[in-house]
Short mmCIF file of C-alpha atoms in Angstrom, two decimals:
data_model
loop_
_atom_site.label_atom_id
_atom_site.label_comp_id
_atom_site.label_asym_id
_atom_site.label_seq_id
_atom_site.Cartn_x
_atom_site.Cartn_y
_atom_site.Cartn_z
CA UNK N 1 -2.47 -13.91 14.20
CA UNK N 2 -3.50 -13.20 10.59
CA UNK N 3 -2.07 -15.45 7.92
CA UNK N 4 -2.12 -13.47 4.92
CA UNK N 5 0.96 -13.20 2.44
CA UNK N 6 2.06 -9.90 1.13
CA UNK N 7 -0.57 -8.30 -0.82
CA UNK N 8 -3.75 -6.47 -0.80
CA UNK N 9 -6.05 -7.31 -3.75
CA UNK N 10 -10.84 -7.92 -6.94
CA UNK N 11 -11.05 -9.19 -10.39
CA UNK N 12 -9.93 -8.81 -13.85
CA UNK N 13 -5.86 -9.24 -14.04
CA UNK N 14 -4.31 -6.91 -16.29
CA UNK N 15 -1.82 -9.07 -18.81
CA UNK N 16 1.73 -9.81 -18.72
CA UNK N 17 1.87 -12.17 -15.74
CA UNK N 18 4.99 -14.12 -15.32
CA UNK N 19 5.04 -17.38 -17.17
CA UNK N 20 6.66 -19.27 -13.93
CA UNK N 21 4.20 -18.36 -11.79
CA UNK N 22 3.22 -20.80 -9.08
CA UNK N 23 -0.23 -21.54 -7.37
CA UNK N 24 -2.35 -18.46 -6.12
CA UNK N 25 -1.71 -17.59 -2.77
CA UNK N 26 -3.77 -14.49 -2.34
CA UNK N 27 -6.34 -12.75 -4.30
CA UNK N 28 -7.48 -9.54 -3.10
CA UNK N 29 -9.11 -6.36 -4.34
CA UNK N 30 -6.37 -4.80 -6.55
CA UNK N 31 -3.82 -7.73 -7.08
CA UNK N 32 -3.15 -11.64 -7.00
CA UNK N 33 -0.18 -13.16 -5.18
CA UNK N 34 1.38 -16.01 -6.68
CA UNK N 35 4.35 -18.16 -5.63
CA UNK N 36 7.52 -17.85 -7.18
CA UNK N 37 9.93 -20.09 -8.11
CA UNK N 38 12.08 -19.61 -4.27
CA UNK N 39 9.93 -20.50 -1.66
CA UNK N 40 10.45 -17.40 0.26
CA UNK N 41 9.52 -15.18 -3.00
CA UNK N 42 5.99 -14.26 -4.42
CA UNK N 43 4.84 -12.45 -7.59
CA UNK N 44 2.69 -9.59 -6.94
CA UNK N 45 0.43 -8.98 -9.86
CA UNK N 46 -1.50 -5.58 -10.22
CA UNK N 47 -5.04 -5.22 -11.44
CA UNK N 48 -6.99 -3.03 -13.40
CA UNK N 49 -10.03 -3.67 -11.14
CA UNK N 50 -11.08 -0.69 -8.52
CA UNK N 51 -13.02 -0.88 -5.65
CA UNK N 52 -14.01 1.51 -2.79
CA UNK N 53 -16.41 2.25 0.15
CA UNK N 54 -15.56 -1.20 1.39
CA UNK N 55 -16.28 -3.10 -1.97
CA UNK N 56 -19.65 -1.58 -2.63
CA UNK N 57 -18.52 0.84 -5.49
CA UNK N 58 -16.79 -1.55 -8.22
CA UNK N 59 -15.27 -0.56 -11.39
CA UNK N 60 -12.03 -0.95 -13.91
CA UNK N 61 -9.55 1.59 -13.96
CA UNK N 62 -7.97 1.15 -17.44
CA UNK N 63 -3.89 0.63 -17.09
CA UNK N 64 -4.05 1.12 -13.41
CA UNK N 65 -2.20 -2.42 -12.65
CA UNK N 66 0.63 -0.75 -14.88
CA UNK N 67 0.71 2.65 -13.30
CA UNK N 68 0.47 0.98 -9.92
CA UNK N 69 3.45 -1.85 -10.32
CA UNK N 70 5.65 1.00 -11.73
CA UNK N 71 4.96 3.77 -9.28
CA UNK N 72 5.60 1.15 -6.51
CA UNK N 73 8.55 -0.01 -7.80
CA UNK N 74 10.08 3.54 -8.13
CA UNK N 75 9.14 4.16 -4.46
CA UNK N 76 10.37 0.76 -3.01
CA UNK N 77 13.49 1.66 -4.81
CA UNK N 78 13.98 5.11 -3.37
CA UNK N 79 13.00 4.13 0.01
CA UNK N 80 15.44 1.16 0.05
CA UNK N 81 18.09 3.51 -0.90
CA UNK N 82 17.25 5.81 1.89
CA UNK N 83 17.64 2.82 4.79
CA UNK N 84 13.84 1.50 4.54
CA UNK N 85 13.23 -2.33 4.20
CA UNK N 86 10.74 -3.40 1.86
CA UNK N 87 9.59 -6.39 0.50
CA UNK N 88 10.29 -5.82 -3.08
CA UNK N 89 12.81 -7.44 -5.22
CA UNK N 90 12.36 -6.47 -8.64
CA UNK N 91 9.67 -5.38 -11.55
CA UNK N 92 9.41 -8.59 -13.67
CA UNK N 93 7.20 -6.80 -16.00
CA UNK N 94 4.43 -4.05 -16.71
CA UNK N 95 2.00 -5.17 -13.76
CA UNK N 96 4.09 -7.59 -11.67
CA UNK N 97 6.50 -7.52 -8.81
CA UNK N 98 8.73 -10.16 -7.46
CA UNK N 99 8.71 -9.67 -3.72
CA UNK N 100 9.68 -11.19 -0.24
CA UNK N 101 7.16 -13.30 1.07
CA UNK N 102 5.60 -11.77 4.46
CA UNK N 103 3.76 -12.67 7.36
CA UNK N 104 1.49 -9.55 7.18
CA UNK N 105 0.39 -7.91 10.17
CA UNK N 106 -3.45 -7.78 10.28
CA UNK N 107 -3.16 -4.04 10.53
CA UNK N 108 -3.29 -1.00 8.38
CA UNK N 109 -1.09 2.01 9.59
CA UNK N 110 -2.36 5.26 8.24
CA UNK N 111 -0.24 8.43 8.31
CA UNK N 112 -2.20 11.80 7.98
CA UNK N 113 -0.27 14.98 7.23
CA UNK N 114 -3.54 17.06 5.95
CA UNK N 115 -7.16 16.71 7.22
CA UNK N 116 -9.18 14.40 4.31
CA UNK N 117 -11.52 11.86 3.68
CA UNK N 118 -12.70 9.87 6.69
CA UNK N 119 -10.88 12.28 9.25
CA UNK N 120 -12.90 14.94 8.34
CA UNK N 121 -16.25 13.08 8.44
CA UNK N 122 -15.35 11.60 12.12
CA UNK N 123 -14.21 15.02 13.36
CA UNK N 124 -15.83 17.54 11.28
CA UNK N 125 -12.77 19.38 10.35
CA UNK N 126 -12.64 20.90 6.87
CA UNK N 127 -10.77 18.74 4.24
CA UNK N 128 -7.24 20.87 3.50
CA UNK N 129 -6.44 21.70 6.89
CA UNK N 130 -3.03 21.00 7.75
CA UNK N 131 -1.97 18.90 10.81
CA UNK N 132 0.67 20.15 13.28
CA UNK N 133 2.28 16.92 13.06
CA UNK N 134 1.92 13.57 11.20
CA UNK N 135 -1.11 11.72 13.02
CA UNK N 136 -0.86 7.85 12.98
CA UNK N 137 -4.03 5.45 13.13
CA UNK N 138 -4.31 1.90 13.21
CA UNK N 139 -7.03 -0.14 11.68
CA UNK N 140 -7.75 -4.09 11.68
CA UNK N 141 -7.35 -5.64 8.33
CA UNK N 142 -11.12 -7.13 8.10
CA UNK N 143 -13.30 -6.66 4.85
CA UNK N 144 -16.07 -8.23 6.88
CA UNK N 145 -16.08 -5.03 9.61
CA UNK N 146 -15.12 -2.95 7.22
CA UNK N 147 -11.43 -2.30 8.48
CA UNK N 148 -12.42 -0.74 12.19
CA UNK N 149 -9.96 1.48 13.56
CA UNK N 150 -7.91 0.22 16.73
CA UNK N 151 -5.68 1.45 19.16
CA UNK N 152 -2.33 0.12 20.75
CA UNK N 153 -4.39 -1.83 23.49
CA UNK N 154 -6.78 -3.42 20.61
CA UNK N 155 -3.80 -4.52 19.17
CA UNK N 156 -1.92 -5.79 22.42
CA UNK N 157 -5.05 -7.62 23.72
CA UNK N 158 -6.27 -9.52 20.55
CA UNK N 159 -2.55 -10.59 19.93
CA UNK N 160 -1.89 -8.60 16.37
CA UNK N 161 1.31 -7.49 17.55
CA UNK N 162 3.65 -7.18 20.78
CA UNK N 163 4.23 -3.79 22.44
CA UNK N 164 8.03 -3.85 20.61
CA UNK N 165 6.37 -4.62 16.99
CA UNK N 166 3.69 -1.66 17.32
CA UNK N 167 6.57 0.60 18.55
CA UNK N 168 8.55 -0.67 15.23
CA UNK N 169 5.55 -0.04 13.06
CA UNK N 170 5.15 3.50 14.39
CA UNK N 171 8.86 4.30 13.91
CA UNK N 172 9.00 2.77 10.55
CA UNK N 173 5.54 4.75 9.43
CA UNK N 174 7.01 8.17 10.45
CA UNK N 175 10.11 7.95 8.77
CA UNK N 176 8.56 6.65 5.52
CA UNK N 177 6.58 10.00 5.85
CA UNK N 178 9.55 12.04 6.63
CA UNK N 179 10.95 10.82 3.26
CA UNK N 180 8.10 10.67 1.08
CA UNK N 181 6.75 14.38 1.99
CA UNK N 182 9.61 15.87 0.73
CA UNK N 183 10.13 13.54 -2.15
CA UNK N 184 6.71 14.08 -3.52
CA UNK N 185 6.93 18.11 -2.72
CA UNK N 186 10.02 18.27 -5.11
CA UNK N 187 7.72 16.96 -8.05
CA UNK N 188 4.72 19.38 -7.21
CA UNK N 189 2.56 16.91 -4.92
CA UNK N 190 1.26 17.02 -1.42
CA UNK N 191 1.33 13.97 0.33
CA UNK N 192 -2.20 14.30 2.19
CA UNK N 193 -2.29 10.65 3.94
CA UNK N 194 -1.42 7.33 2.91
CA UNK N 195 -2.07 3.64 3.93
CA UNK N 196 0.92 1.17 5.11
CA UNK N 197 1.10 -2.45 5.27
CA UNK N 198 4.15 -4.04 7.14
CA UNK N 199 5.04 -7.94 8.02
CA UNK N 200 7.84 -10.14 8.91
CA UNK N 201 9.86 -11.61 6.15
CA UNK N 202 9.26 -15.43 5.95
CA UNK N 203 12.32 -17.44 5.56
CA UNK N 204 12.72 -21.28 5.34
CA UNK N 205 15.08 -23.95 6.70
CA UNK N 206 16.69 -26.71 4.89
CA UNK N 207 13.96 -28.81 6.02
CA UNK N 208 11.21 -26.37 4.74
CA UNK N 209 9.99 -25.20 8.18
CA UNK N 210 8.83 -21.24 8.34
CA UNK N 211 11.46 -18.86 10.15
CA UNK N 212 10.01 -15.50 10.80
CA UNK N 213 12.70 -12.73 10.09
CA UNK N 214 12.72 -8.87 10.38
CA UNK N 215 9.83 -6.52 9.73
CA UNK N 216 9.68 -4.69 6.52
CA UNK N 217 7.40 -2.51 4.36
CA UNK N 218 4.75 -4.91 2.48
CA UNK N 219 2.09 -4.42 -0.14
CA UNK N 220 2.35 -1.30 -2.48
CA UNK N 221 2.42 2.55 -2.37
CA UNK N 222 0.50 4.06 -5.01
CA UNK N 223 -2.35 6.07 -5.93
CA UNK N 224 -4.67 3.56 -4.76
CA UNK N 225 -3.04 3.79 -1.36
CA UNK N 226 -2.15 7.48 -0.98
CA UNK N 227 -3.93 10.92 -1.41
CA UNK N 228 -1.62 13.15 -3.52
CA UNK N 229 -3.14 16.82 -4.54
CA UNK N 230 -1.39 18.85 -6.73
CA UNK N 231 0.58 21.67 -5.13
CA UNK N 232 -0.45 24.62 -7.16
CA UNK N 233 -4.13 23.42 -8.08
CA UNK N 234 -5.13 21.12 -5.52
CA UNK N 235 -6.31 18.75 -8.16
CA UNK N 236 -6.75 15.25 -6.54
CA UNK N 237 -4.35 12.81 -8.37
CA UNK N 238 -5.49 9.48 -6.77
CA UNK N 239 -8.11 7.19 -6.19
CA UNK N 240 -10.65 10.14 -4.82
CA UNK N 241 -11.16 10.55 -8.30
CA UNK N 242 -12.51 7.12 -8.54
CA UNK N 243 -14.56 7.54 -5.28
CA UNK N 244 -16.15 10.90 -5.90
CA UNK N 245 -17.12 10.19 -9.48
CA UNK N 246 -14.56 13.08 -10.62
CA UNK N 247 -13.52 11.58 -13.80
CA UNK N 248 -9.97 11.47 -15.07
CA UNK N 249 -8.65 8.57 -13.44
CA UNK N 250 -6.41 7.10 -15.95
CA UNK N 251 -4.86 10.59 -16.78
CA UNK N 252 -4.23 11.07 -12.44
CA UNK N 253 -2.40 7.95 -12.33
CA UNK N 254 -0.42 8.70 -15.52
CA UNK N 255 0.42 11.84 -14.33
CA UNK N 256 1.69 10.73 -10.92
CA UNK N 257 3.89 8.13 -12.44
CA UNK N 258 5.28 10.89 -15.23
CA UNK N 259 6.24 12.99 -12.48
CA UNK N 260 8.15 10.32 -10.42
CA UNK N 261 9.86 9.90 -13.70
CA UNK N 262 7.96 7.15 -15.27
CA UNK N 263 6.46 6.35 -18.90
#
């Protein structure tokens, strides 16, 4: 099973990392994960760097680390208040979350409410077509392979998760969608689709042995991992502005944070 820990992340970290951080556990496209003081906790530091199309397009979005850390913090708190267990512990500084250390499933769970992006390309359906119910998709987390789509049988056959774990991921993803859709709607945002990552909490015995705990939501929830369209205008307020060279990327991220009550 994939050994990656709680993260997802590229280059150019924003300032404000915690002084007590330990060794780097993982560095990816959008974040760096450092060991925290407790063996079962990590610091997740958000970057300003941006990538798209499996890393073929790269750039920097000024303030992205700040926006995504604060947006994720707000949304994790909201979900926790409504019964969804997450890895979130606290917002440490402007670009850093302290989180529980996880054994991440090598699976991305995508929830779609409206046709957009790759779903439109694969099916020929027009972007903006509302789906009659949330559509769930699974993707194998592999940068080398371009995160290919997989189904339940692939996941079971390749040992990515058990049947019970897959059922749990589905249930949790649908619950998160049922909470976030009206939450964003109240703030003038349509939640088009979004990506989730889950993992098992890593606990440690007195002898230092790893003990796998409950399945919780990991990674982040932000304009990097969600598609947000303005309800009134249809304006895209997410990473698609970077992908499609629409401009106003920083302003879009800032607007999402503003609507969530942040600053």
